[in-house]
Coordinates of C-alpha atoms in Angstrom, one line a residue:
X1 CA 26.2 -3.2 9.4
X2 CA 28.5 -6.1 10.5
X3 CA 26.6 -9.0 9.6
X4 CA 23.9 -7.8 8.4
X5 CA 23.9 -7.8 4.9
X6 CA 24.2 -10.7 4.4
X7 CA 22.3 -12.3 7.8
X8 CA 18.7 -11.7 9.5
X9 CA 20.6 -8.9 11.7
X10 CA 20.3 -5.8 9.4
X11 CA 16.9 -4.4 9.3
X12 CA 17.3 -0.7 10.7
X13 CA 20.2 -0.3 7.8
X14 CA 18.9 -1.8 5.0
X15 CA 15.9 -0.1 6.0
X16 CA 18.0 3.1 6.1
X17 CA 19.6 2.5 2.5
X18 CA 16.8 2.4 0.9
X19 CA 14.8 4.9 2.2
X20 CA 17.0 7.5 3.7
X21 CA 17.5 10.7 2.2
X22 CA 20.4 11.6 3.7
X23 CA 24.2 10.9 2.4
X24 CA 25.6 7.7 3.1
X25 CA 29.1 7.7 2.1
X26 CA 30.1 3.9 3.4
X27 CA 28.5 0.6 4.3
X28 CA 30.5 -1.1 7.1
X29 CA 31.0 -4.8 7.1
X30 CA 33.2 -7.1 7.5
X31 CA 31.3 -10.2 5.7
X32 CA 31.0 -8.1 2.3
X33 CA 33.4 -5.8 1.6
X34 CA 34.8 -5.0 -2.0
X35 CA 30.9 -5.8 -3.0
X36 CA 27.4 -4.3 -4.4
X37 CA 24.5 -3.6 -2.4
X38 CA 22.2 -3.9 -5.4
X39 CA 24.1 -7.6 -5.8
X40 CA 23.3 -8.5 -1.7
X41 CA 20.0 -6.6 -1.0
X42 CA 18.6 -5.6 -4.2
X43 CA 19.0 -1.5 -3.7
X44 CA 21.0 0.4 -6.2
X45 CA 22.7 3.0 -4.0
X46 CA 26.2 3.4 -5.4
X47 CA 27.9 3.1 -1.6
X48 CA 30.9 1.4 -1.0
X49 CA 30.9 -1.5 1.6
X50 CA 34.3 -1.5 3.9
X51 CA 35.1 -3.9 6.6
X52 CA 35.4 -1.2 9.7
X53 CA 35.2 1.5 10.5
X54 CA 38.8 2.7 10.0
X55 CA 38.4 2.4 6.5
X56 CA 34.9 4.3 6.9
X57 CA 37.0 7.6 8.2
X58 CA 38.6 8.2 4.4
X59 CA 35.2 8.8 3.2
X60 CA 34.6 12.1 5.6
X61 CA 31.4 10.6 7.4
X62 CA 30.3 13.0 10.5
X63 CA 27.7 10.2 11.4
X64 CA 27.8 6.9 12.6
X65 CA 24.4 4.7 12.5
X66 CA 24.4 1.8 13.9
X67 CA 22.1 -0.1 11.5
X68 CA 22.1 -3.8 13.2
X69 CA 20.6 -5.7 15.9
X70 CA 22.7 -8.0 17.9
X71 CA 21.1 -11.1 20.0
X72 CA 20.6 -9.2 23.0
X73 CA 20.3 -5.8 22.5
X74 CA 24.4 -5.4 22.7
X75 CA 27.0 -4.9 20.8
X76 CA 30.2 -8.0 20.6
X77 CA 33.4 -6.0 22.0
X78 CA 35.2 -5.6 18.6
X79 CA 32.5 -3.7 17.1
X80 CA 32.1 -1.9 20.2
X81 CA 35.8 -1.0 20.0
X82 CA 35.2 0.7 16.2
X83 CA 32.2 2.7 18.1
X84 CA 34.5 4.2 20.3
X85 CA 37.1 5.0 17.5
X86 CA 34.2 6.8 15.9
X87 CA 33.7 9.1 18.7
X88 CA 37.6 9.7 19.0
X89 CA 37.6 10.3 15.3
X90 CA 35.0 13.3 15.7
X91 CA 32.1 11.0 14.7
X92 CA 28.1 11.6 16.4
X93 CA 26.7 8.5 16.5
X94 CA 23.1 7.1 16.5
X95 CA 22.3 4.2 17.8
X96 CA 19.4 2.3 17.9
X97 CA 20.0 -0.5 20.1
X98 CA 18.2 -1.4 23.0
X99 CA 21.7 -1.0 25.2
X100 CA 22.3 2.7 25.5
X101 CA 25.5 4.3 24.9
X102 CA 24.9 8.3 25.6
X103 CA 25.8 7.3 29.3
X104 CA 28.3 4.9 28.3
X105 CA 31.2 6.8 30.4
X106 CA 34.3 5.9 27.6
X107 CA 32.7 7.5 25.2
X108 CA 30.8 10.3 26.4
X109 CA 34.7 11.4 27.9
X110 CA 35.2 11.6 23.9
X111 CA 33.0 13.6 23.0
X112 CA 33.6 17.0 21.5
X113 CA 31.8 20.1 21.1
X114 CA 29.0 19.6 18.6
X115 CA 29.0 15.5 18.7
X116 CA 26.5 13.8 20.2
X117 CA 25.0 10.3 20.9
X118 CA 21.6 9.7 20.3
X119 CA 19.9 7.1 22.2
X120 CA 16.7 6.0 19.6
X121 CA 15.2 3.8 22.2
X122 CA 14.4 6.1 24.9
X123 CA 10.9 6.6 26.9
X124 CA 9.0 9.7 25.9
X125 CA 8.0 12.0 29.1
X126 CA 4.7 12.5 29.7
X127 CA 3.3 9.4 28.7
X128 CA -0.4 8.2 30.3
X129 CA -2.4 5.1 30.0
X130 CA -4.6 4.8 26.7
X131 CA -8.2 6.0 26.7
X132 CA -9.2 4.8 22.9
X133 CA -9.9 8.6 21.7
X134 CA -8.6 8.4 18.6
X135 CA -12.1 6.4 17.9
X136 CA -12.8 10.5 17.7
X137 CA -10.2 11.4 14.7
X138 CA -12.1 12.1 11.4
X139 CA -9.1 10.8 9.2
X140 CA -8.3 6.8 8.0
X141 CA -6.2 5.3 10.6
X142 CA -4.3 2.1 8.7
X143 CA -2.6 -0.4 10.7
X144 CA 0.1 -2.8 9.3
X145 CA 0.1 -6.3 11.1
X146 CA 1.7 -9.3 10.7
X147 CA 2.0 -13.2 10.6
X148 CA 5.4 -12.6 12.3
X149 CA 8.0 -10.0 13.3
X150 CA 10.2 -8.8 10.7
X151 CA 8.3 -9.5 7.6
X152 CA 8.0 -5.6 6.5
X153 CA 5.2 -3.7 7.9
X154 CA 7.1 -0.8 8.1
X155 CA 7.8 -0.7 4.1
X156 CA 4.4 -1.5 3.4
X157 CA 3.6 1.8 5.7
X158 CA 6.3 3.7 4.0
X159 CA 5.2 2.5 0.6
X160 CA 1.4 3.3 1.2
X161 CA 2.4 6.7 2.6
X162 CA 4.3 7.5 -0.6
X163 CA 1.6 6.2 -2.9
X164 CA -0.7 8.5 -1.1
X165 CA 0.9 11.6 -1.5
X166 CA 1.6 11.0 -4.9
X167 CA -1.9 10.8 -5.6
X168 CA -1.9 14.4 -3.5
X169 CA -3.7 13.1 -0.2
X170 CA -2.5 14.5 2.8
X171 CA -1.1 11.4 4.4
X172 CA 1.3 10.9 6.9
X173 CA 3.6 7.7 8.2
X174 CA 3.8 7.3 12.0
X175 CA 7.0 5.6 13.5
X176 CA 6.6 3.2 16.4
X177 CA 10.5 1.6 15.9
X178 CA 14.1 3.0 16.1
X179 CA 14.2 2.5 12.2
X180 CA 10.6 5.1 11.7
X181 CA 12.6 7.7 14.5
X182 CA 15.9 7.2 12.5
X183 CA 14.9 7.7 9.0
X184 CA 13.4 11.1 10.3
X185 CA 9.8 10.5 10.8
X186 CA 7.7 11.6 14.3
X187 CA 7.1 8.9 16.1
X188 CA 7.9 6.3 19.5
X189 CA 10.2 3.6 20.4
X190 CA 7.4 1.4 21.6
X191 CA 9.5 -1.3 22.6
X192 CA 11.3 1.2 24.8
X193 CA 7.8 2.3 27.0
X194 CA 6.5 0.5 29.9
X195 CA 3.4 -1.7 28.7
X196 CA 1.3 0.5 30.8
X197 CA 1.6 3.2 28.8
X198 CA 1.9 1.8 25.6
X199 CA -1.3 2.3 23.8
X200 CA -1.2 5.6 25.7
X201 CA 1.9 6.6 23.6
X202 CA 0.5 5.5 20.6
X203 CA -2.6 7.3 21.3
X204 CA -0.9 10.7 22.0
X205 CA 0.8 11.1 18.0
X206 CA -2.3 10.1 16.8
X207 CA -4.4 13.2 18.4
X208 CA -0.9 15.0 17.3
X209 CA -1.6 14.6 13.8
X210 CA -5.2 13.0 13.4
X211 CA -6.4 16.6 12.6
X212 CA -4.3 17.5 10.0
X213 CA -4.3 14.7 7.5
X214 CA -6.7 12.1 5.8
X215 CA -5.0 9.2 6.4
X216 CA -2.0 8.0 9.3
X217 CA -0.2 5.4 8.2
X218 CA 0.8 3.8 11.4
X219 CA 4.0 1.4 11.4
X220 CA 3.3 -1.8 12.9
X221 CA 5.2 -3.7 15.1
X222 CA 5.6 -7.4 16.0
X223 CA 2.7 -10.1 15.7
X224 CA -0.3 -11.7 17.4
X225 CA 1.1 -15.4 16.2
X226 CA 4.6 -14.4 17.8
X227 CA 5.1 -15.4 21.7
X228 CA 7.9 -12.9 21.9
X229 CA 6.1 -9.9 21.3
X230 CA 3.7 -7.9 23.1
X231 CA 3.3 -4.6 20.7
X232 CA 0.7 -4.9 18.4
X233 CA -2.1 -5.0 21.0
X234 CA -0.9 -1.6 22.5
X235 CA -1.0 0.0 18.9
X236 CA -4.5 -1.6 17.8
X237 CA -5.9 0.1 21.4
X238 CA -3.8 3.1 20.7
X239 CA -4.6 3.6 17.0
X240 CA -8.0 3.1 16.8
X241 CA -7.4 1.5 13.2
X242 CA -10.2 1.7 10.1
X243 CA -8.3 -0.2 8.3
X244 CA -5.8 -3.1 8.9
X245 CA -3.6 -4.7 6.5
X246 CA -1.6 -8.2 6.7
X247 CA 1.8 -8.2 5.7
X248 CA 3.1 -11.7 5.5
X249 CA 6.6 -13.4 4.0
X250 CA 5.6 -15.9 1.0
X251 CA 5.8 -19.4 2.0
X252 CA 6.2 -19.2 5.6
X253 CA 5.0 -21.4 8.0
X254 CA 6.3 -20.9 11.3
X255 CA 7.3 -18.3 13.1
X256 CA 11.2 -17.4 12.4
X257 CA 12.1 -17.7 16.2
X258 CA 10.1 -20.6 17.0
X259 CA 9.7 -23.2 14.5
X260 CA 7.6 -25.3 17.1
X261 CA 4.8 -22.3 16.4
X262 CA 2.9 -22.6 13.4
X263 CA 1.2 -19.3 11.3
X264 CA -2.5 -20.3 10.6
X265 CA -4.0 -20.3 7.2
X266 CA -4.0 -16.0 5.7
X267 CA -7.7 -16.5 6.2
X268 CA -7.6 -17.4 10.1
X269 CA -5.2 -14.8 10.7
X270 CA -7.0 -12.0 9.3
X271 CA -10.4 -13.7 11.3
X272 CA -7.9 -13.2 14.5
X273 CA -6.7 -9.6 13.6
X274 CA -10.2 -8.2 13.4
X275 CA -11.7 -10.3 15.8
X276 CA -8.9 -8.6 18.6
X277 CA -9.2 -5.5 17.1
X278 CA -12.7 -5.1 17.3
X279 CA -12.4 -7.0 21.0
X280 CA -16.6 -8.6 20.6
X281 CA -18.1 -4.9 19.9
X282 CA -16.0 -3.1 22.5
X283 CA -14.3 -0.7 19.6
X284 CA -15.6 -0.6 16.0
X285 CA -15.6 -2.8 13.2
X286 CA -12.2 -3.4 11.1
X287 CA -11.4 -5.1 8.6
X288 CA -8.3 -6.6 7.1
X289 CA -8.6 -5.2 3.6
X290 CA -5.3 -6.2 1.7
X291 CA -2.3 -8.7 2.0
X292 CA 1.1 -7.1 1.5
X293 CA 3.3 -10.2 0.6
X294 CA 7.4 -10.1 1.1
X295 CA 8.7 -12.0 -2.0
X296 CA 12.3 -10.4 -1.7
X297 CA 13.3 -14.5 -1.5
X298 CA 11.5 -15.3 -4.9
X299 CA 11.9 -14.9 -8.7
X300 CA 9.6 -12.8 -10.6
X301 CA 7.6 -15.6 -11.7
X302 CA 7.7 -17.1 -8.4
X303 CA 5.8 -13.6 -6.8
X304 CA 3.7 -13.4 -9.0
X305 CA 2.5 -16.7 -8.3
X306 CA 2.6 -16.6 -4.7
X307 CA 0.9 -13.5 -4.9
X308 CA -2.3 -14.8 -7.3
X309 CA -2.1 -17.8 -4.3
X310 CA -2.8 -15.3 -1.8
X311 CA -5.4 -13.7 -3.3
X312 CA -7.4 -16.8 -4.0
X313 CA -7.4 -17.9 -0.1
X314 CA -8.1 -14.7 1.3
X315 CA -10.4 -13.1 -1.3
X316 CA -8.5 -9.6 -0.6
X317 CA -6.2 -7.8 -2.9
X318 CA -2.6 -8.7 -2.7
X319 CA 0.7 -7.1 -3.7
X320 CA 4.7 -6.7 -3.0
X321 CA 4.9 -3.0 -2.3
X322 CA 8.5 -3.0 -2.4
X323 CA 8.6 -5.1 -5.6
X324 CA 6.2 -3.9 -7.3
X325 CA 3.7 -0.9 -5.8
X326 CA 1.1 -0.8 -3.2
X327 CA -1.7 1.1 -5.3
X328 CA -3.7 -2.3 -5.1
X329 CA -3.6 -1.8 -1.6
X330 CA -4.4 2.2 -1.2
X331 CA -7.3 1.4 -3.5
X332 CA -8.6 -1.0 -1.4
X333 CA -8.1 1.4 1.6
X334 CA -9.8 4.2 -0.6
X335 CA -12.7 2.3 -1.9

C-alpha cells in the first residue's frame, strides 16, 4: 500500500480493508507507519501499518496483495524489489496490476511448492461478442454509474448487495475489477478483455447467475463524462440494467484527471445515462433511480447537507452508503 493511504493510489486495498474477510496481519507503507487506519481512512481494523515488507515477514503473512495502482500499470523498482523478497520469503502473491508478474522470470524461479502468483487482470477464455440476452433474465439487474472514475460504485454495489440480503432477498454482487475478483466475488477484469468482447463478458456472468437470484448487483466501472474510459458502455450492453444508480463525489466539478472536462449538472447526467442506456428505443427503458453520494471528504453536517442538495436537483433519493446505509436506495430499487 505504498502511497496509498494517504494518496489517490490505494483503492483495491482500502477497498480490501474494509471489506475483506480474510486476515490481514500488516498494512505496508512507507508514508504511514507507526499510525491508525481508522485515523487515515476511517476503518477500524486494528492492523498495524509497517514501512516494507521486511518488517511485514514478523507478522507470519503467507499472502502478499498488492493493494495500489501505480501511474502506468507498474510497479517503481524498490517496491518491486520487496515483491521479490516476498516470494523468496515463502510469500504467494496477488497482484492486481495491469503488468503481470506470474511470468515475471525472477520470481517465478522463486517460487516453491504450494506458492503461487495470481495474475487478477487476465482475459477469460471463451469469451464472444454481446447479443443483449440478458433483456431475457426475470431478476432486477442494477447498474452503478458514475460522474467520474473512482468515486465508489463498487461500495455502493457492495453496500446494496448487503442491505439486500439482510432483508433475506437473494441478491448477488457481480465483479467487473481486480478489487470485486480479489475480495472473492465471481466476476471479470473488464479492463483486461478486448473491447470486442466486452459486453460479451459481461453478458456471460449475467446468464451465470440471472436465474438464481432476484437482483445482480453489477459493479460499475469508469464513466460516460471521463475521456479515459471506455467500460461502462460494454456493461450497460452487457447488463441489460432495470435499474441504474449515480454515484457521484460531493462537490466535484471536473473530472479528477482532466480538469479542462467539466461534470454536467446531476440532472443532465442522469438524462445522459438513460438516454445511452436505453440507445432511442433500441433496449428498454431505465431509469436512474437514486444518487449514491461519496462525502468521505466532508463533516457530518457537511453530508448531510450535500446530500439534501442532491436531492433537491435531482428529485431522486440520495444517500452515503458507506457513511450512513443505502436502504434509501434499495427502496427506491424495490418500489
Amino acid at each position: 500500500m505504498h502511497e496509498g493511504l494517504q494518496g489517490a493510489k490505494g483503492k483495491t486495498g482500502i477497498s480490501l480493508l474494509r471489506y475483506s474477510d480474510l486476515s490481514i496481519v500488516a498494512v505496508v507503507d512507507e508514508q504511514s507507519p507507526g499510525r491508525s487506519l481508522s485515523e487515515l481512512i476511517g476503518i477500524s481494523r486494528p492492523v498495524p501499518i509497517v514501512a516494507s515488507v521486511a518488517e511485514a515477514l514478523a507478522y507470519q503473512p503467507t499472502v502478499l496483495m498488492i493493494g495500489i495502482a501505480p501511474s502506468g500499470g507498474a510497479l517503481p523498482e524498490a517496491w518491486w524489489q520487496e515483491v521479490k523478497q516476498a516470494v523468496a520469503a515463502g510469500l504467494s502473491v496477488v497482484n492486481g496490476l495491469h503488468t503481470p508478474l506470474a511470468t515475471d522470470p525472477q520470481l517465478s524461479s522463486l517460487l516453491k511448492p504450494g506458492q503461487l502468483i495470481w495474475d487478477v487482470r487476465r482475459e477469460p477464455q471463451g469469451l464472444t461478442v454481446g447479443s443483449g440476452q440478458a433483456r431475457s433474465l426475470p431478476c432486477l439487474r442494477v447498474l452503478t454509474v458514475g460522474t467520474d472514475m473512482s468515486v465508489g460504485k463498487m461500495s455502493t454495489s457492495l453496500e446494496l448487495n448487503r442491505a439486500a440480503q439482510e432483508r433475506g432477498l437473494q441478491s448477488r454482487f457481480l465483479a467487473t475489477g481486480q478489487t470485486g475478483l480479489m475480495l472473492g466475488h465471481d466476476g471479470i477484469p473488464l479492463d483486461a478483455i478486448r473491447i470486442d468482447f466486452a459486453s460479451g463478458a459481461v453478458e456471460q456472468i449475467m446468464m451465470r447467475y440471472g436465474y438464481d437470484y432476484d437482483i445482480l448487483f453489477v459493479e460499475g466501472q469508469g464513466s460516460l463524462m471521463n475521456p479515459a474510459s471506455t467500460a461502462t458502455l460494454p456493461l450497460m450492453r452487457g447488463s441489460q440494467p432495470t435499474h441504474l444508480v449515480l454515484v457521484h463525489r460531493a462537490g466535484q466539478t471536473h473530472v479528477q484527471q482532466f480538469t479542462d472536462v467539466p461534470i454536467p449538472p446531476l440532472p443532465k447526467v442522469i438524462q445522459v445515462y438513460e438516454t445511452v442506456a436505453s440507445a432511442g428505443g433500441a433496449f428498454a427503458e431505465v431509469k436512474v433511480v437514486a444518487i449514491a453520494l461519496n462525502t468521505f471528504h466532508l463533516s457530518e453536517e457537511e453530508a448531510q447537507e450535500a446530500i439534501e442538495h442532491a436531492q433537491l436537483e435531482t428529485g431522486l433519493p440520495c444517500t452515503d452508503v458507506i457513511r450512513f446505509n443505502a436502504e434509501p436506495i434499495l427502496d427506491a430499487i424495490l418500489k
